[in-house]
Each structure stands twice: as structure tokens, then as C-alpha cells.
JSON list of C-alpha atoms in Angstrom, two decimals:
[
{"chain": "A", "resi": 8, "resn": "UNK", "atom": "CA", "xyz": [12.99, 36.61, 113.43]},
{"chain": "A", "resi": 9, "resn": "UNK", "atom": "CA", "xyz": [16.70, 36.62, 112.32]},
{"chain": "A", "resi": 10, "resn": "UNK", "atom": "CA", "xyz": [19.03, 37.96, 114.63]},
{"chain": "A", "resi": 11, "resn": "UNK", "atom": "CA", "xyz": [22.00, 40.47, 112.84]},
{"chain": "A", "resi": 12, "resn": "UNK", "atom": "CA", "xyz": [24.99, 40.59, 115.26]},
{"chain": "A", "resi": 13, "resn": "UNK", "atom": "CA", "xyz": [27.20, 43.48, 114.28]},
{"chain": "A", "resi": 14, "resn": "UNK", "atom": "CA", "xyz": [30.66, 43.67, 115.78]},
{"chain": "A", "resi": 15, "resn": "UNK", "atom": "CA", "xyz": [31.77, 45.62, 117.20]},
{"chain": "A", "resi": 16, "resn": "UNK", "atom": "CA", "xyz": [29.41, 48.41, 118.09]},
{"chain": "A", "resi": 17, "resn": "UNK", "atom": "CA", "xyz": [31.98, 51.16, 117.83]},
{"chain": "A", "resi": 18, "resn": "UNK", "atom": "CA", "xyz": [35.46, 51.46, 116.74]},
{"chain": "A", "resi": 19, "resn": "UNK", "atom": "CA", "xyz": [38.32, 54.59, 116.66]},
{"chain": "A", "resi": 20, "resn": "UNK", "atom": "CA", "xyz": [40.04, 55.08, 113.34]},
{"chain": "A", "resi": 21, "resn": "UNK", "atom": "CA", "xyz": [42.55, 57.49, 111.48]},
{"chain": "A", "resi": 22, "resn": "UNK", "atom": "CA", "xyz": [42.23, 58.90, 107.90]},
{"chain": "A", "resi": 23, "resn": "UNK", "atom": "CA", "xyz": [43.85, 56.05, 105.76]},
{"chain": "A", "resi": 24, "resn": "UNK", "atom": "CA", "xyz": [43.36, 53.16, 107.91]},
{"chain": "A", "resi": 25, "resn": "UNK", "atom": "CA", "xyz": [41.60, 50.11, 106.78]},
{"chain": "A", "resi": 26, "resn": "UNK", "atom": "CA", "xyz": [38.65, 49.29, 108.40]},
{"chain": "A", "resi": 27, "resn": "UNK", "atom": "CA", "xyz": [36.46, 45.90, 108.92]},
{"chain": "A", "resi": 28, "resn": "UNK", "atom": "CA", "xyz": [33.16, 45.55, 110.28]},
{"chain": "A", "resi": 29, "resn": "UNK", "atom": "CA", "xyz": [31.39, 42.73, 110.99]},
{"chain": "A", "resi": 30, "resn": "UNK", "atom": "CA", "xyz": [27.84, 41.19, 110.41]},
{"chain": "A", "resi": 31, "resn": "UNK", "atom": "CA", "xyz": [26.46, 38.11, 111.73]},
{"chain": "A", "resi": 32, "resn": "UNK", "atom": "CA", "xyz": [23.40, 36.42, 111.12]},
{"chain": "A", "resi": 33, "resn": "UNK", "atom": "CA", "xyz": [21.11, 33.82, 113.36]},
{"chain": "A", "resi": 34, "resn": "UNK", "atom": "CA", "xyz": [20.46, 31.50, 110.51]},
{"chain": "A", "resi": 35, "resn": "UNK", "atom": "CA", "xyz": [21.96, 31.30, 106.74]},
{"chain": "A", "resi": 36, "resn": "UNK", "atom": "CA", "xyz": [20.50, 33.81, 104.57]},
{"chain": "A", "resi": 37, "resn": "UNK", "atom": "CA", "xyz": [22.43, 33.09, 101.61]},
{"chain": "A", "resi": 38, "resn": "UNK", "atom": "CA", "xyz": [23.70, 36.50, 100.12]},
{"chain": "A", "resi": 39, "resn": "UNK", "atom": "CA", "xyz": [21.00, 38.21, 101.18]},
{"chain": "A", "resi": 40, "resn": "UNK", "atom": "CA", "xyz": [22.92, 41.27, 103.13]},
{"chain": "A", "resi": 41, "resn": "UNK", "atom": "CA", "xyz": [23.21, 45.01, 102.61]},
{"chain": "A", "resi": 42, "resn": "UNK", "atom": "CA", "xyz": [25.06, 47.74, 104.43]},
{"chain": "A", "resi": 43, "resn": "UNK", "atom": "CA", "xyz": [23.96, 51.23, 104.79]},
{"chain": "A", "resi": 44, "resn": "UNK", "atom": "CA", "xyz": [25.66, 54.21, 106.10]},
{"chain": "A", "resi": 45, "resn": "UNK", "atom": "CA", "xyz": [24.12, 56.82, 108.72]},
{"chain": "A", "resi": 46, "resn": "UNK", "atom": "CA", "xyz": [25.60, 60.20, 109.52]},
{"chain": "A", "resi": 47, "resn": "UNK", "atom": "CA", "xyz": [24.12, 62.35, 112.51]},
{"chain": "A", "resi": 48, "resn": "UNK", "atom": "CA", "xyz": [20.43, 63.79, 111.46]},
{"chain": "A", "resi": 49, "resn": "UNK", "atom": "CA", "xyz": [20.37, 62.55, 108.18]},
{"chain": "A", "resi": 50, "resn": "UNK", "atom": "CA", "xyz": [19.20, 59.30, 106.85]},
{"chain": "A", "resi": 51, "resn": "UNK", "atom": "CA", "xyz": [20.36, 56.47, 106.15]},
{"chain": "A", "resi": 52, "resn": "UNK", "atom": "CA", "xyz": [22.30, 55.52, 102.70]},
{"chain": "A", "resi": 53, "resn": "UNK", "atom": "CA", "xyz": [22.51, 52.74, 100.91]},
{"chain": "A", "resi": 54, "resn": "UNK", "atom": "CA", "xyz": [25.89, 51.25, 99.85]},
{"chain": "A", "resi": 55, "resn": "UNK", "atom": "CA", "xyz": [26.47, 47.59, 99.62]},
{"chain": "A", "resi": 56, "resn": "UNK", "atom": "CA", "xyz": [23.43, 45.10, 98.37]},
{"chain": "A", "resi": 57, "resn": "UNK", "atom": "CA", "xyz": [23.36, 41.50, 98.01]},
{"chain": "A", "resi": 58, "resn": "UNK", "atom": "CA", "xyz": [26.84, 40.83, 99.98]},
{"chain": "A", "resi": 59, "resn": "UNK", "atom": "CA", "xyz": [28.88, 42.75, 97.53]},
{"chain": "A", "resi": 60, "resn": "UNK", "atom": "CA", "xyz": [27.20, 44.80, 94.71]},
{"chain": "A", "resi": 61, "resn": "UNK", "atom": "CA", "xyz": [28.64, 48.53, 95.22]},
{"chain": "A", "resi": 62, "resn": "UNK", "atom": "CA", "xyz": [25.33, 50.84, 94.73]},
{"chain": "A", "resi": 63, "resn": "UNK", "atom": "CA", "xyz": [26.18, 53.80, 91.91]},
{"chain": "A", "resi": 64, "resn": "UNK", "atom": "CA", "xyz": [27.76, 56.55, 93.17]},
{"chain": "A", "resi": 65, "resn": "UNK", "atom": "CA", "xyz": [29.56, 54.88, 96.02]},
{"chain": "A", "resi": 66, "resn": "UNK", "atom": "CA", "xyz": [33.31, 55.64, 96.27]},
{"chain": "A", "resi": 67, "resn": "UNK", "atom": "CA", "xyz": [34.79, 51.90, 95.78]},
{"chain": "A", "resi": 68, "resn": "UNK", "atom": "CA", "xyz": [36.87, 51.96, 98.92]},
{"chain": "A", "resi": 69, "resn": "UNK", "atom": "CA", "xyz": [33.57, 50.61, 100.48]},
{"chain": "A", "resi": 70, "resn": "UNK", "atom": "CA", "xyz": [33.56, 46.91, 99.28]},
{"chain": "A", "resi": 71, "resn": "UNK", "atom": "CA", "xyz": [31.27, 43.76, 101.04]},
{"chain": "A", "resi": 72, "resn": "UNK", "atom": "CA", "xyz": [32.05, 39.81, 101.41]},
{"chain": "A", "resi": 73, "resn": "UNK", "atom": "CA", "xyz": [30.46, 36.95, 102.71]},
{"chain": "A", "resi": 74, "resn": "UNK", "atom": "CA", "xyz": [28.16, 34.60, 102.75]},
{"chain": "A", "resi": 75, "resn": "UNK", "atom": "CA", "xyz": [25.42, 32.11, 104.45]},
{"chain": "A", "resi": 76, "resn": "UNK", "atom": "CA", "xyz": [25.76, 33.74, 107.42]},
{"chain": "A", "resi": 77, "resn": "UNK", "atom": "CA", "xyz": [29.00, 35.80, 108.42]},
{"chain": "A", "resi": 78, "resn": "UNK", "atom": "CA", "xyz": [29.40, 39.05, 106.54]},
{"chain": "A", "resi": 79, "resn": "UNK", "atom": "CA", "xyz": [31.85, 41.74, 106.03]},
{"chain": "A", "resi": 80, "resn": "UNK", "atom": "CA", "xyz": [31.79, 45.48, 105.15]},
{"chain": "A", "resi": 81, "resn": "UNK", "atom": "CA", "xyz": [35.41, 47.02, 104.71]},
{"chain": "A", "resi": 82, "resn": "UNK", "atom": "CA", "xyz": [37.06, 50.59, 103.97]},
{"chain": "A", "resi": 83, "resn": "UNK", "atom": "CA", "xyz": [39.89, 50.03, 102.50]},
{"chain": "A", "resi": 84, "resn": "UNK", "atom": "CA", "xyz": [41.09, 53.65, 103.72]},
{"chain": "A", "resi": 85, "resn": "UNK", "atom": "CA", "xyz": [39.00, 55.70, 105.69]},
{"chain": "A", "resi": 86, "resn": "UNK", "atom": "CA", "xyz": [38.38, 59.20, 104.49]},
{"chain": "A", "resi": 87, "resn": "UNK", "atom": "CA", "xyz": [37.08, 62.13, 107.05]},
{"chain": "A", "resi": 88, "resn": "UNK", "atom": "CA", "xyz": [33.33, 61.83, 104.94]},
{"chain": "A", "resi": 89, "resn": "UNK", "atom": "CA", "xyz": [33.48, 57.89, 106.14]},
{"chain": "A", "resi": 90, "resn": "UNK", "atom": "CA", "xyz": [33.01, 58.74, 109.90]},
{"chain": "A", "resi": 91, "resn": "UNK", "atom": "CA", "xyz": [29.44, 57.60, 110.75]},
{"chain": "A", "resi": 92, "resn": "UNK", "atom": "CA", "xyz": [27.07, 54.55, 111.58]},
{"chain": "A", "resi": 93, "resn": "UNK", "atom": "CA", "xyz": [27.11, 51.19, 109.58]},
{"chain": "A", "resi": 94, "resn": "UNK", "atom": "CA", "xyz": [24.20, 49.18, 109.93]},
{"chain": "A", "resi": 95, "resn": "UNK", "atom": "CA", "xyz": [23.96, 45.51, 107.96]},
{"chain": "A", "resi": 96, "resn": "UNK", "atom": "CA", "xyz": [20.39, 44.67, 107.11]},
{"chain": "A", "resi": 97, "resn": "UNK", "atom": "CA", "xyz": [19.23, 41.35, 105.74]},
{"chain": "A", "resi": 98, "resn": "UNK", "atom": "CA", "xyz": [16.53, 40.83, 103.41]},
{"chain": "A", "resi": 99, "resn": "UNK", "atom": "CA", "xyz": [16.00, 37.02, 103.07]},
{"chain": "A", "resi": 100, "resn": "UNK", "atom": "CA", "xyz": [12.96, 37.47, 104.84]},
{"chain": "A", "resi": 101, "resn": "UNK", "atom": "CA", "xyz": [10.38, 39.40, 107.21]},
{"chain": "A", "resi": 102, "resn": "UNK", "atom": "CA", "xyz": [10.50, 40.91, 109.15]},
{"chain": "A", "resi": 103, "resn": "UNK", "atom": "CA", "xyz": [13.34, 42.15, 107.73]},
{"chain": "A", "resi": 104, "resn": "UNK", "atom": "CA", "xyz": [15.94, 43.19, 110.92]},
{"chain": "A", "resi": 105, "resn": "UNK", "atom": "CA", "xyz": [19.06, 45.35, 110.98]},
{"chain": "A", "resi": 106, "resn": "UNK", "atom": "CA", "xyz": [22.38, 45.00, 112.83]},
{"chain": "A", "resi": 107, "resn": "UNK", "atom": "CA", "xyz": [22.82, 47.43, 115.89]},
{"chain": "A", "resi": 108, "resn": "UNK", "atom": "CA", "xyz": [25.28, 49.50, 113.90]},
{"chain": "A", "resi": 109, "resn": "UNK", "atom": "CA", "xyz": [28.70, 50.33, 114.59]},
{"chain": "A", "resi": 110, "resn": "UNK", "atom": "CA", "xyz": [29.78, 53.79, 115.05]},
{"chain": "A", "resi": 111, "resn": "UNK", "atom": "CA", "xyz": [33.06, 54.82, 113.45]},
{"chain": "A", "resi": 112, "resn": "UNK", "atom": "CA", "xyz": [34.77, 57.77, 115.41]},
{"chain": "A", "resi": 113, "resn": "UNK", "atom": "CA", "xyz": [38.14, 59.40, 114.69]},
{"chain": "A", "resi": 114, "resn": "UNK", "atom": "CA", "xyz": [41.14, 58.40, 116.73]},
{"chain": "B", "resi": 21, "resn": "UNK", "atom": "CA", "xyz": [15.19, 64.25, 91.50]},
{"chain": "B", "resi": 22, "resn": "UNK", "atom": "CA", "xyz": [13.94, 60.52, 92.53]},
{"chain": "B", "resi": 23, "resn": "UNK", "atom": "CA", "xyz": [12.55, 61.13, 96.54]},
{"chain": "B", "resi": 24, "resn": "UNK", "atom": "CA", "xyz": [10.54, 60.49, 99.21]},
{"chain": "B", "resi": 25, "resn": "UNK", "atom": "CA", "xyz": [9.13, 62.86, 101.57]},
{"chain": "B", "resi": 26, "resn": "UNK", "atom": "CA", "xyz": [7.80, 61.85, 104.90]},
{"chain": "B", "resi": 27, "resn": "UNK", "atom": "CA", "xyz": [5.25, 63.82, 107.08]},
{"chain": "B", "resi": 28, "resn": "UNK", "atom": "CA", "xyz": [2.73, 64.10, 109.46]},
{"chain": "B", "resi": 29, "resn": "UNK", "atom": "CA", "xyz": [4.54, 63.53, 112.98]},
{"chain": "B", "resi": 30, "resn": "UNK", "atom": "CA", "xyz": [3.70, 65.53, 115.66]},
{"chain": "B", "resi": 31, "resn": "UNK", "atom": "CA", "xyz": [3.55, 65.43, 119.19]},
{"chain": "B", "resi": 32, "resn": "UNK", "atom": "CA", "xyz": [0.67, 62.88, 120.19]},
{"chain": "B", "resi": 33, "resn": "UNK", "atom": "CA", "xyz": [-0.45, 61.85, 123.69]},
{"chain": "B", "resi": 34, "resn": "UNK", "atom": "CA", "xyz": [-0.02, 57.49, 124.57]},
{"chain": "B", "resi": 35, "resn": "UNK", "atom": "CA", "xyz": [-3.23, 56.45, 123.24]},
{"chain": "B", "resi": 36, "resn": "UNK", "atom": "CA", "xyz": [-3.52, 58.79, 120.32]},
{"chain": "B", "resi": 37, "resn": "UNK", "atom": "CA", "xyz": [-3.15, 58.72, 116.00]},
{"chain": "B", "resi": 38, "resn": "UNK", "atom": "CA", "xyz": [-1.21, 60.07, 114.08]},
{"chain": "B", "resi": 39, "resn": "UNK", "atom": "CA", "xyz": [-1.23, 59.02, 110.33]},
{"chain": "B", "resi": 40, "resn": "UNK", "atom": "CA", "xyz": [2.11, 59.55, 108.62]},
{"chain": "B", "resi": 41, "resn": "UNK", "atom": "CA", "xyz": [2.15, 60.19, 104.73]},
{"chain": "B", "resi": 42, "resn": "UNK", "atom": "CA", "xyz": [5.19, 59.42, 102.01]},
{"chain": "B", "resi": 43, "resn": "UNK", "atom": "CA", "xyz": [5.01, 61.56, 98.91]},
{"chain": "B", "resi": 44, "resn": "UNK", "atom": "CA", "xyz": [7.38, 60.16, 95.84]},
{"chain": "B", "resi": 45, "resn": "UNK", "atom": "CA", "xyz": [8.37, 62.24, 93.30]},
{"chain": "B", "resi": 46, "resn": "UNK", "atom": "CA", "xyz": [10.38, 61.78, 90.30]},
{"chain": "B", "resi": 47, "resn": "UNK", "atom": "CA", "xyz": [9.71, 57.75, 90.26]},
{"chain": "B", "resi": 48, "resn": "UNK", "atom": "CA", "xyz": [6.30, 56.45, 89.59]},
{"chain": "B", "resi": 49, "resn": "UNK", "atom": "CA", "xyz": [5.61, 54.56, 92.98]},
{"chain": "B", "resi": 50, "resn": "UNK", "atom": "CA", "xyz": [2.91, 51.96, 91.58]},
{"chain": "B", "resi": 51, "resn": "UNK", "atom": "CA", "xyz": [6.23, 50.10, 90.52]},
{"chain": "B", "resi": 52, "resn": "UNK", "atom": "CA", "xyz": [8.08, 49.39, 94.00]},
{"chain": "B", "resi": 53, "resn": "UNK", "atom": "CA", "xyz": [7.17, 47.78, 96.88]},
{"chain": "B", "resi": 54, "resn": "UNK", "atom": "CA", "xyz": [7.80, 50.32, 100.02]},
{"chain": "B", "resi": 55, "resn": "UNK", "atom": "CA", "xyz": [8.94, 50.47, 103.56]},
{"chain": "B", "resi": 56, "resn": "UNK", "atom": "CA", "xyz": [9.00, 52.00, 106.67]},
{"chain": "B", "resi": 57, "resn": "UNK", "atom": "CA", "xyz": [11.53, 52.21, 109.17]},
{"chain": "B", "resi": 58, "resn": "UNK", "atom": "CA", "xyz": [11.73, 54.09, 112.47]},
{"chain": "B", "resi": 59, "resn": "UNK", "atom": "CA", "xyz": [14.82, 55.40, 114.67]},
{"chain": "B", "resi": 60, "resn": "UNK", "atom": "CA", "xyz": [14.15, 55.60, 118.31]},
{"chain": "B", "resi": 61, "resn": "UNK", "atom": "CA", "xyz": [16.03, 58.46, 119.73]},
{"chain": "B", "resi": 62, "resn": "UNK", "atom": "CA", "xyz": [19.75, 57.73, 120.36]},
{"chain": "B", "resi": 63, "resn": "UNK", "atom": "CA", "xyz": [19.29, 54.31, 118.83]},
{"chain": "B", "resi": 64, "resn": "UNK", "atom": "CA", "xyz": [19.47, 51.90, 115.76]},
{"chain": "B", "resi": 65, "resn": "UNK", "atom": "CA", "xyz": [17.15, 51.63, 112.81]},
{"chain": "B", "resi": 66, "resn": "UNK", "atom": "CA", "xyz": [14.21, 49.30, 113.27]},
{"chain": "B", "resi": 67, "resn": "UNK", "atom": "CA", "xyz": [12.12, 47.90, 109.99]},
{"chain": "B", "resi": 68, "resn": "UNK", "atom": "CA", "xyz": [8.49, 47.89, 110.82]},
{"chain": "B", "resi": 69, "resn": "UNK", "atom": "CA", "xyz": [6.67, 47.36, 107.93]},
{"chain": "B", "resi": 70, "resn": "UNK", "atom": "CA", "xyz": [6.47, 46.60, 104.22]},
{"chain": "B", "resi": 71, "resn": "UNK", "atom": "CA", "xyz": [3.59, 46.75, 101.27]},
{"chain": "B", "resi": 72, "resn": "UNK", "atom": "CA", "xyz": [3.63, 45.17, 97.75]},
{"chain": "B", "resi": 73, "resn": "UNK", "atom": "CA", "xyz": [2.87, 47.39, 94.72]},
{"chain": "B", "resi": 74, "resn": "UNK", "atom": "CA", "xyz": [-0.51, 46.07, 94.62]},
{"chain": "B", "resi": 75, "resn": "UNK", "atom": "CA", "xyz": [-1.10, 45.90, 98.48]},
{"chain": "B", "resi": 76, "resn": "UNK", "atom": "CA", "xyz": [-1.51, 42.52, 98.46]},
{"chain": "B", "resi": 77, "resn": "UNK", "atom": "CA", "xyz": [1.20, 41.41, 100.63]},
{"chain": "B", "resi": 78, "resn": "UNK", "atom": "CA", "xyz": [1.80, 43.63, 104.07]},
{"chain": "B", "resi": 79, "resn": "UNK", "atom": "CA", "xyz": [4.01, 42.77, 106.71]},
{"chain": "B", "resi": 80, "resn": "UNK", "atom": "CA", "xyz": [4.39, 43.96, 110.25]},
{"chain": "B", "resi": 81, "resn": "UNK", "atom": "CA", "xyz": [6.92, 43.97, 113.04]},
{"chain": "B", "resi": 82, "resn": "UNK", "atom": "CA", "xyz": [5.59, 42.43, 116.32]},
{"chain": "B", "resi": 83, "resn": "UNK", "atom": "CA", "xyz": [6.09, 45.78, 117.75]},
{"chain": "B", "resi": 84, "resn": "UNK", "atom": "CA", "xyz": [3.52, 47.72, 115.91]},
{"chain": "B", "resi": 85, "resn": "UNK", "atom": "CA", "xyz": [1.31, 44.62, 114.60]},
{"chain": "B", "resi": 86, "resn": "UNK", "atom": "CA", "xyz": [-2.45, 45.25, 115.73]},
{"chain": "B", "resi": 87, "resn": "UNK", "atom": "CA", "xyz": [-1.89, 49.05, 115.86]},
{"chain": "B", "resi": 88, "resn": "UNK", "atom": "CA", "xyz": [0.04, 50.11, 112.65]},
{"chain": "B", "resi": 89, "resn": "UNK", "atom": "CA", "xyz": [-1.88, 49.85, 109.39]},
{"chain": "B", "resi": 90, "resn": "UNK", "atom": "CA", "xyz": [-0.19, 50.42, 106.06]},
{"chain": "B", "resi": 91, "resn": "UNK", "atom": "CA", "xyz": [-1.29, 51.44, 103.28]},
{"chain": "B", "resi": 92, "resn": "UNK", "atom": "CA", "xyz": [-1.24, 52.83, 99.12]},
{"chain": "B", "resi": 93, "resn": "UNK", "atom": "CA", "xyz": [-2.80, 55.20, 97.21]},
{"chain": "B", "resi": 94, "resn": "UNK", "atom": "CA", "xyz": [-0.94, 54.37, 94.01]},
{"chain": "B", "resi": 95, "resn": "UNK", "atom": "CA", "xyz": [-2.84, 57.08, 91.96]},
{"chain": "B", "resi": 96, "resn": "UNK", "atom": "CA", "xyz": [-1.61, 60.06, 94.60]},
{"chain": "B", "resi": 97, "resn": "UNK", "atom": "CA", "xyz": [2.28, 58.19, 94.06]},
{"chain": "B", "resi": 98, "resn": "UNK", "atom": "CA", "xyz": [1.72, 58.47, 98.49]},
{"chain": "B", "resi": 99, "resn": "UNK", "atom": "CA", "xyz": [1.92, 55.57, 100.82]},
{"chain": "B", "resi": 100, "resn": "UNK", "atom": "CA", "xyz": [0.21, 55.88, 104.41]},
{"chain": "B", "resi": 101, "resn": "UNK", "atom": "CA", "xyz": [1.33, 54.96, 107.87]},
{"chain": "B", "resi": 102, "resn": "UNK", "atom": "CA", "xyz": [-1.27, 55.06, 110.43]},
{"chain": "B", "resi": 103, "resn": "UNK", "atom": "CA", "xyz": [-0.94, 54.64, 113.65]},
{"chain": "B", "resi": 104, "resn": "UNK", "atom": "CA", "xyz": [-3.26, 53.93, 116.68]},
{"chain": "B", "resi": 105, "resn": "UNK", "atom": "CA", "xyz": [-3.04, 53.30, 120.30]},
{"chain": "B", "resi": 106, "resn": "UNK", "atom": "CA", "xyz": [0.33, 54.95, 120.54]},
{"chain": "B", "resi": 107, "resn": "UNK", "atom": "CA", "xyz": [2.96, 54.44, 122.88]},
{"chain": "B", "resi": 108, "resn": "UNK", "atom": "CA", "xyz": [5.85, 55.87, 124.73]},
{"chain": "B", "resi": 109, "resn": "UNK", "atom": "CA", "xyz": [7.97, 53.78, 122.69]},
{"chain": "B", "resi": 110, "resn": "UNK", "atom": "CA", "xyz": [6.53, 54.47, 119.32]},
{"chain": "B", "resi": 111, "resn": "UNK", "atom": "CA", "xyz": [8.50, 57.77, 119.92]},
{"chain": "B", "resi": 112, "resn": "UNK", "atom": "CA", "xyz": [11.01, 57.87, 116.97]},
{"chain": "B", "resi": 113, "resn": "UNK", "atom": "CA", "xyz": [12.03, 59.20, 113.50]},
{"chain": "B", "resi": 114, "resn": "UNK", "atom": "CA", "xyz": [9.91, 57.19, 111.03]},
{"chain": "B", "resi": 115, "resn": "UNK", "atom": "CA", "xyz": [12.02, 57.15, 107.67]},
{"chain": "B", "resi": 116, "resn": "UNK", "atom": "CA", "xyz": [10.15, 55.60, 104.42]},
{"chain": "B", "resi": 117, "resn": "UNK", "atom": "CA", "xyz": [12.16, 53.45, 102.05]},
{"chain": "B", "resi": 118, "resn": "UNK", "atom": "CA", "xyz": [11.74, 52.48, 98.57]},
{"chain": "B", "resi": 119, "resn": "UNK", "atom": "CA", "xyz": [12.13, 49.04, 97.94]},
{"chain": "B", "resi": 120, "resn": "UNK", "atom": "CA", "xyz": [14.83, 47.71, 95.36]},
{"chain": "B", "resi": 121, "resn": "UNK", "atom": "CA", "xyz": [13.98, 44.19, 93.79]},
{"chain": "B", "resi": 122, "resn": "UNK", "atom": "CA", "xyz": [13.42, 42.90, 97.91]},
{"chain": "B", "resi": 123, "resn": "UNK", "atom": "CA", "xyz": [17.07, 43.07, 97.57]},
{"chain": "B", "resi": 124, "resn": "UNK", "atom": "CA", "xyz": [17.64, 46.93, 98.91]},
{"chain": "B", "resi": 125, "resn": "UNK", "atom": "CA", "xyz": [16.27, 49.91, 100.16]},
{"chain": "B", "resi": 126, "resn": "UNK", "atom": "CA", "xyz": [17.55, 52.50, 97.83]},
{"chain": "B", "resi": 127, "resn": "UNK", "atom": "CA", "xyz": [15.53, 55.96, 98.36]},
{"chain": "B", "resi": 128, "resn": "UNK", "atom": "CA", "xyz": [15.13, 56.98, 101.42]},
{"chain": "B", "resi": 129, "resn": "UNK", "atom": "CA", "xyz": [12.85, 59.92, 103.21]},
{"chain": "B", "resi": 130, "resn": "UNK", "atom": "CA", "xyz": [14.03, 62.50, 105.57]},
{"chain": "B", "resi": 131, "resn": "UNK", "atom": "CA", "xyz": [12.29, 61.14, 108.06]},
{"chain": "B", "resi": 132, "resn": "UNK", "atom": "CA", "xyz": [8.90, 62.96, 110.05]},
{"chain": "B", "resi": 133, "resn": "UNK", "atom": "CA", "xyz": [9.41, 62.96, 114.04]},
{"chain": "B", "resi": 134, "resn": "UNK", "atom": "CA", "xyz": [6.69, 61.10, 115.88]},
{"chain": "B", "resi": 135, "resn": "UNK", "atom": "CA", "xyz": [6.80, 62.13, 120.43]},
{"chain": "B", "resi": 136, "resn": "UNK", "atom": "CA", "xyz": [4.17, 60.17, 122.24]},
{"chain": "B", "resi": 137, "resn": "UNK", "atom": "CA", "xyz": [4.33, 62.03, 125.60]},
{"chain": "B", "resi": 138, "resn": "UNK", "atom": "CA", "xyz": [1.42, 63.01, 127.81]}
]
């Protein structure tokens, strides 16, 4: 199974700063990456497919890069609604496996 | 509204079944392939297993291969999760997933609260 390395698992932030989070993979699996967003009790939502394609409805603060096998999410500035767990999950192939998340907190 | 509503968890003893159910509404489910996904307590999201529209392709995590079946009932818009031989570790939110093109899982459930606890 591929291995998603997120880094790092947890991070302190202020309203406005730019944030990067980090996804790597245990083999290349091309642009095959999304990101999804998780706030306490709820599920998760999706918000980046295929590397970089923003779903509808997404603010566009929330962008995605990368390829092969090293993958970024980034904020460009963090609003208070922002403050929850980021999770990468690849679908190049099954069983499909997630990142550990990374929780963003405010400083 | 385009959803999916989990249910059927419970409080089950190690050993024991449950069988989980996912209602869509709102999207006619005979056209996506579907997921589920589970969330041990205090922990991250775990895939553990996929169906095709037509059922012919099913995939399983090593985790609950052997003892998870899934399964469709395109007619009733429902897929069904059921689980045997239940574990302390099975203990978890199970959140179902439409799938997007194998590209993204775009509707998700609720989730339905599975506790395997004697």
C-alpha cells in the first residue's frame, strides 16, 4: 500500500497568516492527490482534487501543487472558519490511504 | 439536497454484526462508485472499502478483508456495510463517501458510530 506522509501533524497559526502543509507519498502517483478538511464532529469535506482543482464552493484561499510524489496544500490567509484537520488522500490506487492529518490550532 | 445518510451502528459485543446502511438522496446512486471510511476515536480517517456501480469490482483494506462485506442495492439508491467477527478495533465512526470519477470523494455521510465492547 502507498504510504501518505503528512507534515507536520499540527501547526499554530494567526488569522491572516499563510499556511503550508505538506503531503508525501511512498511511490509516484502522478497527480493523483486530494485534500479534505475535518472540523470536530463533523465530516470530512472535500476541497482540493487531482493536485490542484479547487472543488465549487471552496473559498480560493485554499489552493494545491505538486506532483509525482511531494504535494502541497496552502492557505494563503487563514480565516477563524480554516481552523481544523487537513488530511491528503491519494487515489492512484487501492487501497486508497490518507495522510495522518495535520491539525491547525490558533496561536 | 445531494446526501448520504449512514446508519445502523450500535453498541456490539467483539465477535458480533452489525450491518451498516447508506441511504442517497437527491443523486441517483446506480451512477457512482461508493466508499466507506471509518474514524477511530481520537484518530485519522482510514479508507476501508470501495464498490463499482455494478458491483463488479470491490476492494478491501487488510484490516477488515475476510470480515467486511460490501454491498448495493441500486434499486433502494442504499449501499450496505456488513460486518462480522467484530473487534475492539473496529470501534469507530464509519462515514460513507460518494465517489467522484476515482478522482474524489465528494458527498459525504454523517457518519453512524460503531463500539465493539463486551
Amino acid at each position: 500500500a502507498i504510504q501518505m506522509t503528512q507534515s507536520p501533524s499540527s501547526l499554530s497559526a494567526s488569522v491572516g497568516d499563510r499556511v503550508t502543509i505538506t503531503c508525501r507519498a511512498s511511490q509516484d502517483i502522478r497527480n493523483d492527490l486530494g485534500w479534505y478538511q475535518q472540523k470536530p464532529g463533523k465530516a470530512p469535506k472535500l476541497l482540493i482534487y487531482a493536485t490542484s482543482s479547487l472543488e465549487s464552493g471552496v473559498p480560493s484561499r485554499f489552493s494545491g501543487s505538486g506532483s509525482g510524489t511531494d504535494f502541497t496544500l496552502t492557505i494563503s490567509s487563514l480565516q477563524p472558519e480554516d481552523f481544523a484537520t487537513y488530511y491528503c488522500l491519494q487515489d492512484w490506487n487501492y487501497p486508497r490511504t490518507f495522510g495522518q492529518g495535520t491539525k491547525v490550532e490558533i496561536k | 439536497e445531494v446526501q448520504v445518510v449512514e446508519s445502523g451502528g450500535g453498541l456490539v459485543q467483539p465477535g458480533g454484526s452489525l450491518r451498516l446502511s447508506c441511504a442517497a438522496s437527491g443523486f441517483t446512486i446506480n451512477t457512482y462508485s461508493m466508499n466507506w471510511v471509518r474514524q477511530a476515536p481520537g484518530k485519522g480517517l482510514e479508507w476501508i472499502s470501495y464498490i463499482t456501480r455494478s458491483s463488479r469490482t470491490i476492494y478491501y483494506a487488510d484490516s477488515v478483508k475476510g470480515r467486511f462485506t460490501l454491498s448495493r442495492d441500486n434499486a433502494k439508491n442504499s449501499v450496505y456495510l456488513q460486518m462480522n467477527s467484530l473487534r475492539d478495533e473496529d470501534t469507530a465512526v464509519y462515514y460513507c463517501a460518494r465517489d467522484r470519477n476515482e478522482e474524489a470523494f465528494d458527498i459525504w455521510g454523517q457518519g453512524t458510530m460503531v463500539t465493539v465492547s463486551s
